[in-house]
Amino acid sequence: MYMTDTYSIESYEKYFLDSQTEELVEMSSSNISTSSIHPDGASVVTNNPFDSCVMMENRGADSIEVDGVMRSKLEALERALLEDSDIEAEEEYDDSRCMEIDWADHDPIQNMLLLDDHDSPKEYSSSDSNVSSIRSTAKEIRKIYRTPKQLLYECATAISEGNDEEASSMINNLRQMVSIQGEPSQRIAAYMVEGLAARLAESGKSIYRALKCKEPPSSDRLAAMQILFEVCPCFKFGFIAANNAITEAVKDEMRIHIIDFDINQGSQYINLIQTLALRSCKPSHVRLTGIDDPESVQRSVGGLNIIGQRLEKLAEALGLSFEFRAVSSRASVVTSSMLSSRRGEALVVNFAFQLHHMPDESVSTVNERDQLLRLVKSLNPRIVTVVEQDVNTNTAPFLQRFVEAYNYYSAVFESLDVTLPRESQDRMNVERQCLARDIVNTVACEGEDRIERYEVAGKWRARMTMAGFTSSPMSANASDEIRKLVKVYCDRYKVKEEKGALHFGWEDKNLIVASAWR
């Protein structure tokens, strides 16, 4: 008697819900299968109107009369349901689309909606109160069975619509449902809800600064950011891809100068120094210039000096002539004279998870992002490598940005479960100090306060092209090497090549893109 219609949701919600479609149970007068009652009591279901006509010719008058009465009752029931639903159809759809449940899992409600064989349809069609009761009960059950994921979306929607009181109530409920020590879905929800709370309280900027990696690297312990780069293969493979592009570009050079506009923990250069030192024609000298934000937490405790000393000791042990130099400046105000280029050096510029921190035209007319790229172009480097997160949190409006961030970080949290035990303190530090701060900033902040402004691969390609660079595709050897390494970790990690860039992801979600430019 009931048919199921499938509707496509034309909103960002289709990327957020567990299913991209919903099932709405409705009556349809054009698709009702009527029961033809034979004199002997047998029931035959007929869908084809032509079959129905043939069968009716062979039935007696009593059978036809009973069939007509049954059809009238069904049509009356349909009108009652449709008239009731028309009044609140739009409101009901908006309220329920993020929390639709599978009726098959809830027998009491299913039994209320589907007519029992021994009940008369007239009993339901003659009473609007029964229909209203069914709808009210269904609505309440949908609210009770909302998952944290669904409630997060509703909360973000309430905030986007200015319903702060309703959002605050949802935040309180969510905090009772999540845990930073639970399943990946619980952990991502725990940090996303704090991002929403920070947005309501307008405290995102201060939280972002407070969560910035507080533990500088030391001789006996890695900082949280370095642990993230080591244990989350997608980040690590981004570094490896960039290093392969660099070594390929300078394979015949004896003097090499690498400029890194955000050296962070220096993780990338451990592998690069080893590769250059083991080269058959070892370079005579390698120089690394690291740009250091003077306001960073690590600078005040000598973090960058520790990084430089560690790299110098590694190079010395491998017999490679190596020099490290720190430039105390924000990347946005660096000038070519500060970079101390020398004649005879092959210049390499590395942007690893840095460019998305630069404000662009959507924030300021100055457009520091493109300004920095033009500066680098003027240096005439041999190669420029770019490693970035492959997701749009830059220009997307709040609600879409929230959904993009949820889907992106859900994949990251799931991948961490494969490489770090659930009870690992390192995992908690990585998620709290590295991922949580990015989530809070993405969700809670706007304008100049929003520092984490990721863009998709196509947008980075357009920016690099407009700045005067041409793509330098990754070599086949580099791609093959990385694919072999990916298989060692887990077959749920994926790597693909597209328009000269390498994309690294978890299952079907792209996380990191690495590219090289000349």
CSV table of C-alpha atoms in Angstrom, one decimal, residues 7-440:
chain,number,residue,atom,x,y,z
A,7,TYR,CA,14.6,12.6,-2.8
A,8,SER,CA,17.9,14.2,-3.5
A,9,ILE,CA,18.9,16.9,-1.0
A,10,GLU,CA,20.2,19.9,-2.9
A,11,SER,CA,22.2,21.4,-0.1
A,12,TYR,CA,25.5,20.9,1.8
A,13,GLU,CA,23.7,18.4,4.0
A,14,LYS,CA,24.1,15.8,1.3
A,15,TYR,CA,27.8,15.8,2.1
A,16,PHE,CA,27.1,15.5,5.9
A,17,LEU,CA,24.4,12.9,6.4
A,18,ASP,CA,25.2,9.2,6.6
A,19,SER,CA,23.1,8.8,3.4
A,20,GLN,CA,22.9,11.3,0.6
A,21,THR,CA,19.1,10.5,0.2
A,22,GLU,CA,16.2,10.2,2.5
A,23,GLU,CA,13.2,7.9,2.4
A,24,LEU,CA,9.9,9.6,2.9
A,25,VAL,CA,6.9,7.4,3.5
A,26,GLU,CA,3.9,8.9,1.7
A,27,MET,CA,0.6,7.7,0.2
A,28,SER,CA,0.4,8.0,-3.6
A,29,SER,CA,-2.9,7.7,-5.3
A,30,SER,CA,-1.3,6.9,-8.6
A,31,ASN,CA,0.8,4.0,-7.1
A,32,ILE,CA,-1.6,2.3,-4.7
A,33,SER,CA,-1.9,-1.4,-5.2
A,34,THR,CA,-5.6,-2.3,-4.6
A,35,SER,CA,-6.6,-5.7,-3.2
A,36,SER,CA,-9.1,-7.5,-5.3
A,37,ILE,CA,-11.3,-9.7,-3.1
A,38,HIS,CA,-12.6,-12.9,-4.6
A,39,PRO,CA,-15.8,-14.5,-3.4
A,40,ASP,CA,-13.9,-17.4,-1.9
A,41,GLY,CA,-11.9,-14.9,0.3
A,42,ALA,CA,-8.6,-15.0,-1.6
A,43,SER,CA,-6.8,-11.8,-2.1
A,44,VAL,CA,-4.9,-10.9,-5.3
A,45,VAL,CA,-2.7,-7.7,-5.5
A,46,THR,CA,-2.9,-6.1,-8.9
A,47,ASN,CA,-0.6,-3.3,-10.0
A,48,ASN,CA,-1.3,-3.2,-13.7
A,49,PRO,CA,-4.6,-1.4,-14.4
A,50,PHE,CA,-5.1,-3.6,-17.5
A,51,ASP,CA,-4.8,-6.8,-15.5
A,52,SER,CA,-7.3,-5.4,-13.0
A,53,CYS,CA,-9.9,-4.7,-15.7
A,54,VAL,CA,-9.6,-8.3,-17.0
A,55,MET,CA,-10.0,-9.8,-13.6
A,56,MET,CA,-13.0,-7.6,-12.8
A,57,GLU,CA,-14.8,-8.9,-15.8
A,58,ASN,CA,-14.6,-12.4,-14.3
A,59,ARG,CA,-15.8,-11.4,-10.9
A,60,GLY,CA,-19.4,-11.2,-9.6
A,61,ALA,CA,-21.2,-8.0,-8.7
A,62,ASP,CA,-20.6,-8.5,-5.0
A,63,SER,CA,-16.9,-8.7,-5.5
A,64,ILE,CA,-16.9,-5.5,-7.6
A,65,GLU,CA,-18.9,-3.7,-5.0
A,66,VAL,CA,-16.6,-4.7,-2.1
A,67,ASP,CA,-13.6,-3.6,-4.3
A,68,GLY,CA,-15.2,-0.2,-4.8
A,69,VAL,CA,-15.8,0.2,-1.1
A,70,MET,CA,-12.2,-0.7,-0.3
A,71,ARG,CA,-10.9,1.8,-2.9
A,72,SER,CA,-13.1,4.6,-1.4
A,73,LYS,CA,-11.7,3.8,2.1
A,74,LEU,CA,-8.1,4.0,0.8
A,75,GLU,CA,-8.7,7.2,-1.0
A,76,ALA,CA,-10.3,8.7,2.1
A,77,LEU,CA,-7.3,7.7,4.2
A,78,GLU,CA,-4.9,9.2,1.6
A,79,ARG,CA,-6.8,12.5,1.6
A,80,ALA,CA,-6.6,12.6,5.4
A,81,LEU,CA,-2.9,12.0,5.5
A,82,LEU,CA,-2.1,14.4,2.6
A,83,GLU,CA,-4.3,17.2,3.9
A,84,ASP,CA,-2.6,17.0,7.3
A,85,SER,CA,0.9,16.9,5.9
A,86,ASP,CA,0.3,19.7,3.4
A,87,ILE,CA,0.0,22.2,6.3
A,88,GLU,CA,3.3,21.5,7.8
A,89,ALA,CA,5.1,19.7,4.9
A,90,GLU,CA,7.8,22.3,4.4
A,91,GLU,CA,8.4,22.9,8.1
A,92,GLU,CA,8.4,19.1,8.8
A,93,TYR,CA,10.8,18.5,5.9
A,94,ASP,CA,13.3,21.1,7.2
A,95,ASP,CA,13.1,19.9,10.7
A,96,SER,CA,13.5,16.2,9.9
A,97,ARG,CA,15.9,16.1,7.0
A,98,CYS,CA,19.0,15.9,9.2
A,99,MET,CA,17.5,13.4,11.6
A,100,GLU,CA,15.5,10.9,9.4
A,101,ILE,CA,15.5,7.4,10.9
A,102,ASP,CA,15.1,4.0,9.4
A,103,TRP,CA,11.5,3.1,10.2
A,104,ALA,CA,12.3,-0.6,9.8
A,105,ASP,CA,14.4,-0.4,13.0
A,106,HIS,CA,11.5,0.9,15.0
A,107,ASP,CA,8.7,-1.6,14.9
A,108,PRO,CA,6.2,0.2,17.2
A,109,ILE,CA,6.1,3.2,14.9
A,110,GLN,CA,6.1,1.1,11.7
A,111,ASN,CA,3.1,-0.8,13.1
A,112,MET,CA,1.3,2.5,13.8
A,113,LEU,CA,1.9,3.7,10.2
A,114,LEU,CA,1.1,0.4,8.4
A,115,LEU,CA,-2.5,-0.8,8.6
A,116,ASP,CA,-3.1,-4.2,10.3
A,117,ASP,CA,-4.8,-6.8,8.2
A,118,HIS,CA,-7.7,-6.9,10.7
A,119,ASP,CA,-8.2,-3.2,11.1
A,120,SER,CA,-10.6,-1.2,9.0
A,121,PRO,CA,-9.1,1.7,7.1
A,122,LYS,CA,-12.2,3.7,8.0
A,123,GLU,CA,-11.1,3.9,11.7
A,124,TYR,CA,-7.9,5.8,10.7
A,125,SER,CA,-9.4,8.0,7.9
A,126,SER,CA,-12.2,9.1,10.1
A,127,SER,CA,-10.0,10.5,12.8
A,128,ASP,CA,-7.6,13.3,12.3
A,129,SER,CA,-6.4,13.0,15.9
A,130,ASN,CA,-5.0,9.5,15.2
A,131,VAL,CA,-2.9,10.9,12.2
A,132,SER,CA,-1.7,13.8,14.3
A,133,SER,CA,-0.8,11.5,17.1
A,134,ILE,CA,1.3,9.3,14.8
A,135,ARG,CA,3.1,12.3,13.4
A,136,SER,CA,3.8,13.8,16.8
A,137,THR,CA,5.1,10.5,18.1
A,138,ALA,CA,7.3,10.0,15.1
A,139,LYS,CA,8.7,13.5,15.5
A,140,GLU,CA,9.6,12.9,19.1
A,141,ILE,CA,11.3,9.7,18.3
A,142,ARG,CA,13.4,11.3,15.6
A,143,LYS,CA,14.5,13.9,18.1
A,144,ILE,CA,15.4,11.3,20.7
A,145,TYR,CA,17.5,9.2,18.2
A,146,ARG,CA,19.5,12.0,16.8
A,147,THR,CA,23.2,11.2,16.6
A,148,PRO,CA,26.0,13.6,17.6
A,149,LYS,CA,26.7,14.1,13.9
A,150,GLN,CA,23.1,15.1,13.2
A,151,LEU,CA,22.9,17.3,16.3
A,152,LEU,CA,26.1,19.0,15.3
A,153,TYR,CA,24.7,20.0,12.0
A,154,GLU,CA,21.5,21.2,13.6
A,155,CYS,CA,23.5,23.3,16.0
A,156,ALA,CA,25.6,24.8,13.2
A,157,THR,CA,22.4,25.6,11.3
A,158,ALA,CA,20.9,27.3,14.4
A,159,ILE,CA,24.1,29.4,14.8
A,160,SER,CA,24.0,30.4,11.1
A,161,GLU,CA,20.4,31.5,11.5
A,162,GLY,CA,21.1,33.5,14.7
A,163,ASN,CA,19.3,31.1,17.1
A,164,ASP,CA,21.9,31.3,19.8
A,165,GLU,CA,19.7,30.1,22.6
A,166,GLU,CA,18.7,27.0,20.8
A,167,ALA,CA,22.3,26.4,19.7
A,168,SER,CA,23.5,26.8,23.3
A,169,SER,CA,21.1,24.1,24.5
A,170,MET,CA,22.3,21.7,21.8
A,171,ILE,CA,25.9,22.3,22.8
A,172,ASN,CA,25.1,21.3,26.3
A,173,ASN,CA,23.5,18.1,25.1
A,174,LEU,CA,26.3,17.4,22.7
A,175,ARG,CA,28.9,17.7,25.5
A,176,GLN,CA,27.2,14.8,27.3
A,177,MET,CA,27.4,12.6,24.2
A,178,VAL,CA,31.0,12.9,23.1
A,179,SER,CA,34.5,12.0,24.4
A,180,ILE,CA,38.0,12.8,23.4
A,181,GLN,CA,38.9,9.2,24.3
A,182,GLY,CA,36.1,7.5,22.4
A,183,GLU,CA,35.6,6.3,18.8
A,184,PRO,CA,36.8,8.6,16.0
A,185,SER,CA,33.2,9.9,15.6
A,186,GLN,CA,33.0,10.8,19.2
A,187,ARG,CA,36.4,12.5,19.2
A,188,ILE,CA,35.7,14.6,16.1
A,189,ALA,CA,32.3,15.6,17.6
A,190,ALA,CA,34.0,16.6,20.9
A,191,TYR,CA,36.3,19.1,19.1
A,192,MET,CA,33.7,20.3,16.6
A,193,VAL,CA,31.2,21.1,19.4
A,194,GLU,CA,34.0,23.2,21.2
A,195,GLY,CA,34.5,25.0,17.9
A,196,LEU,CA,30.7,25.9,17.8
A,197,ALA,CA,30.8,26.9,21.5
A,198,ALA,CA,33.8,29.2,20.8
A,199,ARG,CA,31.9,30.7,17.9
A,200,LEU,CA,29.0,31.6,20.2
A,201,ALA,CA,31.3,33.0,22.8
A,202,GLU,CA,33.5,34.7,20.2
A,203,SER,CA,36.6,33.2,21.9
A,204,GLY,CA,38.0,31.3,18.9
A,205,LYS,CA,41.1,33.5,18.5
A,206,SER,CA,42.2,33.1,22.1
A,207,ILE,CA,41.6,29.3,22.1
A,208,TYR,CA,43.6,29.0,18.8
A,209,ARG,CA,46.6,30.7,20.3
A,210,ALA,CA,46.3,28.8,23.6
A,211,LEU,CA,46.2,25.4,21.8
A,212,LYS,CA,49.3,26.1,19.6
A,213,CYS,CA,51.8,23.4,20.2
A,214,LYS,CA,53.2,24.2,23.6
A,215,GLU,CA,55.8,21.5,23.7
A,216,PRO,CA,58.9,22.5,21.7
A,217,PRO,CA,61.0,19.6,20.3
A,218,SER,CA,63.7,18.4,22.6
A,219,SER,CA,66.5,15.9,22.3
A,220,ASP,CA,64.4,13.1,23.9
A,221,ARG,CA,60.9,13.9,22.9
A,222,LEU,CA,59.1,15.0,19.7
A,223,ALA,CA,56.6,17.8,19.7
A,224,ALA,CA,53.0,17.0,18.9
A,225,MET,CA,53.2,18.5,15.4
A,226,GLN,CA,56.1,16.3,14.5
A,227,ILE,CA,54.3,13.2,15.9
A,228,LEU,CA,51.4,14.1,13.6
A,229,PHE,CA,53.7,14.3,10.6
A,230,GLU,CA,55.2,10.9,11.5
A,231,VAL,CA,52.1,8.9,12.3
A,232,CYS,CA,49.6,10.2,9.8
A,233,PRO,CA,51.0,8.9,6.5
A,234,CYS,CA,49.1,11.4,4.4
A,235,PHE,CA,51.1,14.3,5.9
A,236,LYS,CA,54.3,12.3,5.8
A,237,PHE,CA,53.8,11.3,2.1
A,238,GLY,CA,53.3,15.0,1.3
A,239,PHE,CA,56.8,15.6,2.6
A,240,ILE,CA,58.2,12.7,0.7
A,241,ALA,CA,56.7,13.8,-2.5
A,242,ALA,CA,58.1,17.3,-2.1
A,243,ASN,CA,61.5,15.9,-1.3
A,244,ASN,CA,61.5,13.7,-4.4
A,245,ALA,CA,60.7,16.7,-6.5
A,246,ILE,CA,63.5,18.7,-4.9
A,247,THR,CA,66.2,15.9,-5.3
A,248,GLU,CA,65.1,15.4,-8.9
A,249,ALA,CA,65.4,19.2,-9.7
A,250,VAL,CA,68.9,19.5,-8.1
A,251,LYS,CA,70.4,16.1,-9.0
A,252,ASP,CA,73.3,17.7,-10.9
A,253,GLU,CA,73.9,20.6,-8.5
A,254,MET,CA,76.8,20.9,-6.1
A,255,ARG,CA,75.6,23.9,-4.1
A,256,ILE,CA,72.0,24.0,-2.9
A,257,HIS,CA,70.0,26.6,-1.0
A,258,ILE,CA,66.6,25.7,0.4
A,259,ILE,CA,64.3,28.4,1.7
A,260,ASP,CA,61.4,27.2,3.9
A,261,PHE,CA,58.8,29.7,4.8
A,262,ASP,CA,57.5,27.6,7.8
A,263,ILE,CA,60.0,25.1,8.8
A,264,ASN,CA,57.9,24.0,11.8
A,265,GLN,CA,59.5,20.9,13.4
A,266,GLY,CA,62.0,20.3,10.6
A,267,SER,CA,60.6,16.8,10.1
A,268,GLN,CA,60.8,17.1,6.3
A,269,TYR,CA,64.5,17.7,6.2
A,270,ILE,CA,65.6,14.6,8.1
A,271,ASN,CA,64.7,12.5,5.1
A,272,LEU,CA,66.0,15.1,2.6
A,273,ILE,CA,69.4,15.4,4.3
A,274,GLN,CA,69.7,11.6,4.3
A,275,THR,CA,68.8,11.4,0.6
A,276,LEU,CA,71.3,14.1,-0.4
A,277,ALA,CA,74.1,12.6,1.7
A,278,LEU,CA,73.7,9.2,0.1
A,279,ARG,CA,73.7,10.5,-3.4
A,280,SER,CA,76.5,9.2,-5.6
A,281,CYS,CA,77.5,12.7,-6.4
A,282,LYS,CA,77.1,14.3,-3.0
A,283,PRO,CA,76.6,18.1,-3.0
A,284,SER,CA,79.5,20.1,-1.7
A,285,HIS,CA,77.3,22.3,0.4
A,286,VAL,CA,73.6,22.5,1.4
A,287,ARG,CA,72.2,25.6,3.1
A,288,LEU,CA,68.7,25.7,4.7
A,289,THR,CA,67.1,29.0,5.6
A,290,GLY,CA,64.1,28.7,7.9
A,291,ILE,CA,61.6,31.5,8.3
A,292,ASP,CA,60.6,31.8,11.9
A,293,ASP,CA,57.6,33.8,13.1
A,294,PRO,CA,58.9,35.9,16.1
A,295,GLU,CA,55.6,35.4,17.9
A,296,SER,CA,55.6,31.6,17.8
A,297,VAL,CA,55.7,29.8,21.1
A,298,GLN,CA,58.7,27.7,20.1
A,299,ARG,CA,60.9,30.7,19.4
A,300,SER,CA,60.6,32.0,22.9
A,301,VAL,CA,62.0,28.7,24.3
A,302,GLY,CA,64.7,28.2,21.7
A,303,GLY,CA,62.7,25.7,19.7
A,304,LEU,CA,64.1,26.7,16.3
A,305,ASN,CA,67.7,26.6,17.5
A,306,ILE,CA,67.1,23.0,18.7
A,307,ILE,CA,65.7,22.1,15.3
A,308,GLY,CA,68.7,23.6,13.6
A,309,GLN,CA,71.2,21.8,15.9
A,310,ARG,CA,69.5,18.5,15.4
A,311,LEU,CA,69.7,18.8,11.6
A,312,GLU,CA,73.3,19.9,11.7
A,313,LYS,CA,74.3,16.9,13.8
A,314,LEU,CA,72.5,14.6,11.4
A,315,ALA,CA,74.3,16.1,8.4
A,316,GLU,CA,77.6,15.9,10.2
A,317,ALA,CA,77.1,12.2,11.0
A,318,LEU,CA,76.4,11.6,7.3
A,319,GLY,CA,79.4,13.6,6.1
A,320,LEU,CA,77.3,16.3,4.4
A,321,SER,CA,78.4,19.9,4.5
A,322,PHE,CA,75.3,21.6,5.9
A,323,GLU,CA,74.4,25.1,7.2
A,324,PHE,CA,71.2,26.2,9.0
A,325,ARG,CA,70.1,29.8,9.2
A,326,ALA,CA,67.0,31.2,10.9
A,327,VAL,CA,65.2,34.4,9.8
A,328,SER,CA,63.1,35.9,12.5
A,329,SER,CA,60.2,37.4,10.5
A,330,ARG,CA,56.6,36.8,9.5
A,331,ALA,CA,56.4,35.4,6.0
A,332,SER,CA,54.3,38.3,4.9
A,333,VAL,CA,57.0,40.8,5.5
A,334,VAL,CA,60.0,38.9,4.2
A,335,THR,CA,62.1,40.6,1.5
A,336,SER,CA,64.5,39.2,-1.0
A,337,SER,CA,67.5,40.8,0.8
A,338,MET,CA,66.6,38.9,4.0
A,339,LEU,CA,67.1,35.6,2.3
A,340,SER,CA,70.8,36.0,1.5
A,341,SER,CA,70.9,34.3,-1.9
A,342,ARG,CA,74.4,33.5,-3.2
A,343,ARG,CA,75.8,33.1,-6.7
A,344,GLY,CA,76.3,29.6,-7.9
A,345,GLU,CA,73.5,28.1,-5.7
A,346,ALA,CA,70.6,26.2,-7.0
A,347,LEU,CA,67.6,27.8,-5.2
A,348,VAL,CA,64.7,25.7,-3.9
A,349,VAL,CA,61.6,27.1,-2.2
A,350,ASN,CA,59.4,24.9,-0.1
A,351,PHE,CA,55.9,25.7,1.0
A,352,ALA,CA,54.7,22.8,3.3
A,353,PHE,CA,51.5,23.6,5.0
A,354,GLN,CA,52.3,27.3,5.0
A,355,LEU,CA,50.5,29.1,2.2
A,356,HIS,CA,47.0,28.5,3.7
A,357,HIS,CA,48.0,30.6,6.7
A,358,MET,CA,48.5,33.7,4.4
A,359,PRO,CA,45.4,35.9,4.0
A,360,ASP,CA,44.2,36.3,0.4
A,361,GLU,CA,41.8,38.6,-1.5
A,362,SER,CA,38.8,37.4,0.5
A,363,VAL,CA,40.4,38.9,3.6
A,364,SER,CA,42.3,41.9,2.5
A,365,THR,CA,43.0,43.9,-0.6
A,366,VAL,CA,46.7,43.4,0.1
A,367,ASN,CA,46.4,39.7,-0.7
A,368,GLU,CA,49.4,38.4,1.2
A,369,ARG,CA,49.1,35.0,-0.3
A,370,ASP,CA,49.6,36.0,-3.9
A,371,GLN,CA,52.1,38.7,-2.9
A,372,LEU,CA,54.4,36.0,-1.3
A,373,LEU,CA,54.2,33.9,-4.5
A,374,ARG,CA,55.2,36.9,-6.6
A,375,LEU,CA,58.2,37.5,-4.3
A,376,VAL,CA,59.3,33.9,-4.7
A,377,LYS,CA,58.9,34.1,-8.5
A,378,SER,CA,61.3,37.1,-8.5
A,379,LEU,CA,64.0,34.9,-6.9
A,380,ASN,CA,63.9,32.6,-10.0
A,381,PRO,CA,64.1,29.4,-8.0
A,382,ARG,CA,65.0,26.0,-9.7
A,383,ILE,CA,61.8,24.4,-8.1
A,384,VAL,CA,59.0,25.4,-5.8
A,385,THR,CA,57.2,22.7,-3.9
A,386,VAL,CA,53.7,23.1,-2.4
A,387,VAL,CA,52.1,20.7,0.1
A,388,GLU,CA,48.6,21.6,1.3
A,389,GLN,CA,45.4,20.2,2.7
A,390,ASP,CA,43.0,19.5,-0.1
A,391,VAL,CA,39.7,21.0,1.2
A,392,ASN,CA,37.9,24.3,0.9
A,393,THR,CA,37.7,26.2,4.2
A,394,ASN,CA,38.8,29.6,2.8
A,395,THR,CA,36.0,31.3,1.0
A,396,ALA,CA,33.2,28.8,1.9
A,397,PRO,CA,30.3,30.3,4.0
A,398,PHE,CA,30.1,29.2,7.6
A,399,LEU,CA,27.6,26.3,7.3
A,400,GLN,CA,29.3,24.8,4.2
A,401,ARG,CA,32.7,25.3,5.9
A,402,PHE,CA,31.5,23.5,9.0
A,403,VAL,CA,30.4,20.5,6.9
A,404,GLU,CA,33.7,20.5,4.9
A,405,ALA,CA,35.7,20.6,8.1
A,406,TYR,CA,33.7,17.8,9.7
A,407,ASN,CA,34.1,15.5,6.7
A,408,TYR,CA,37.8,16.3,6.3
A,409,TYR,CA,38.8,15.8,10.0
A,410,SER,CA,36.6,12.7,10.4
A,411,ALA,CA,38.8,11.0,7.8
A,412,VAL,CA,42.0,12.3,9.6
A,413,PHE,CA,40.7,11.0,13.0
A,414,GLU,CA,39.8,7.6,11.5
A,415,SER,CA,43.3,7.3,10.0
A,416,LEU,CA,45.0,8.1,13.3
A,417,ASP,CA,43.1,5.1,14.9
A,418,VAL,CA,45.1,2.8,12.6
A,419,THR,CA,48.5,4.1,13.6
A,420,LEU,CA,48.1,5.1,17.2
A,421,PRO,CA,46.4,3.0,20.0
A,422,ARG,CA,43.2,4.4,21.4
A,423,GLU,CA,44.8,5.0,24.9
A,424,SER,CA,47.9,6.6,23.4
A,425,GLN,CA,48.9,9.9,25.1
A,426,ASP,CA,50.7,10.9,21.9
A,427,ARG,CA,47.4,10.5,20.0
A,428,MET,CA,45.6,12.7,22.5
A,429,ASN,CA,48.4,15.4,22.3
A,430,VAL,CA,48.3,15.3,18.5
A,431,GLU,CA,44.5,15.7,18.3
A,432,ARG,CA,44.3,18.3,21.1
A,433,GLN,CA,47.3,20.5,20.1
A,434,CYS,CA,47.4,20.1,16.4
A,435,LEU,CA,43.9,19.2,15.1
A,436,ALA,CA,41.7,20.7,17.7
A,437,ARG,CA,43.2,24.2,17.3
A,438,ASP,CA,42.7,24.1,13.5
A,439,ILE,CA,39.1,22.9,13.9
A,440,VAL,CA,38.3,25.7,16.4
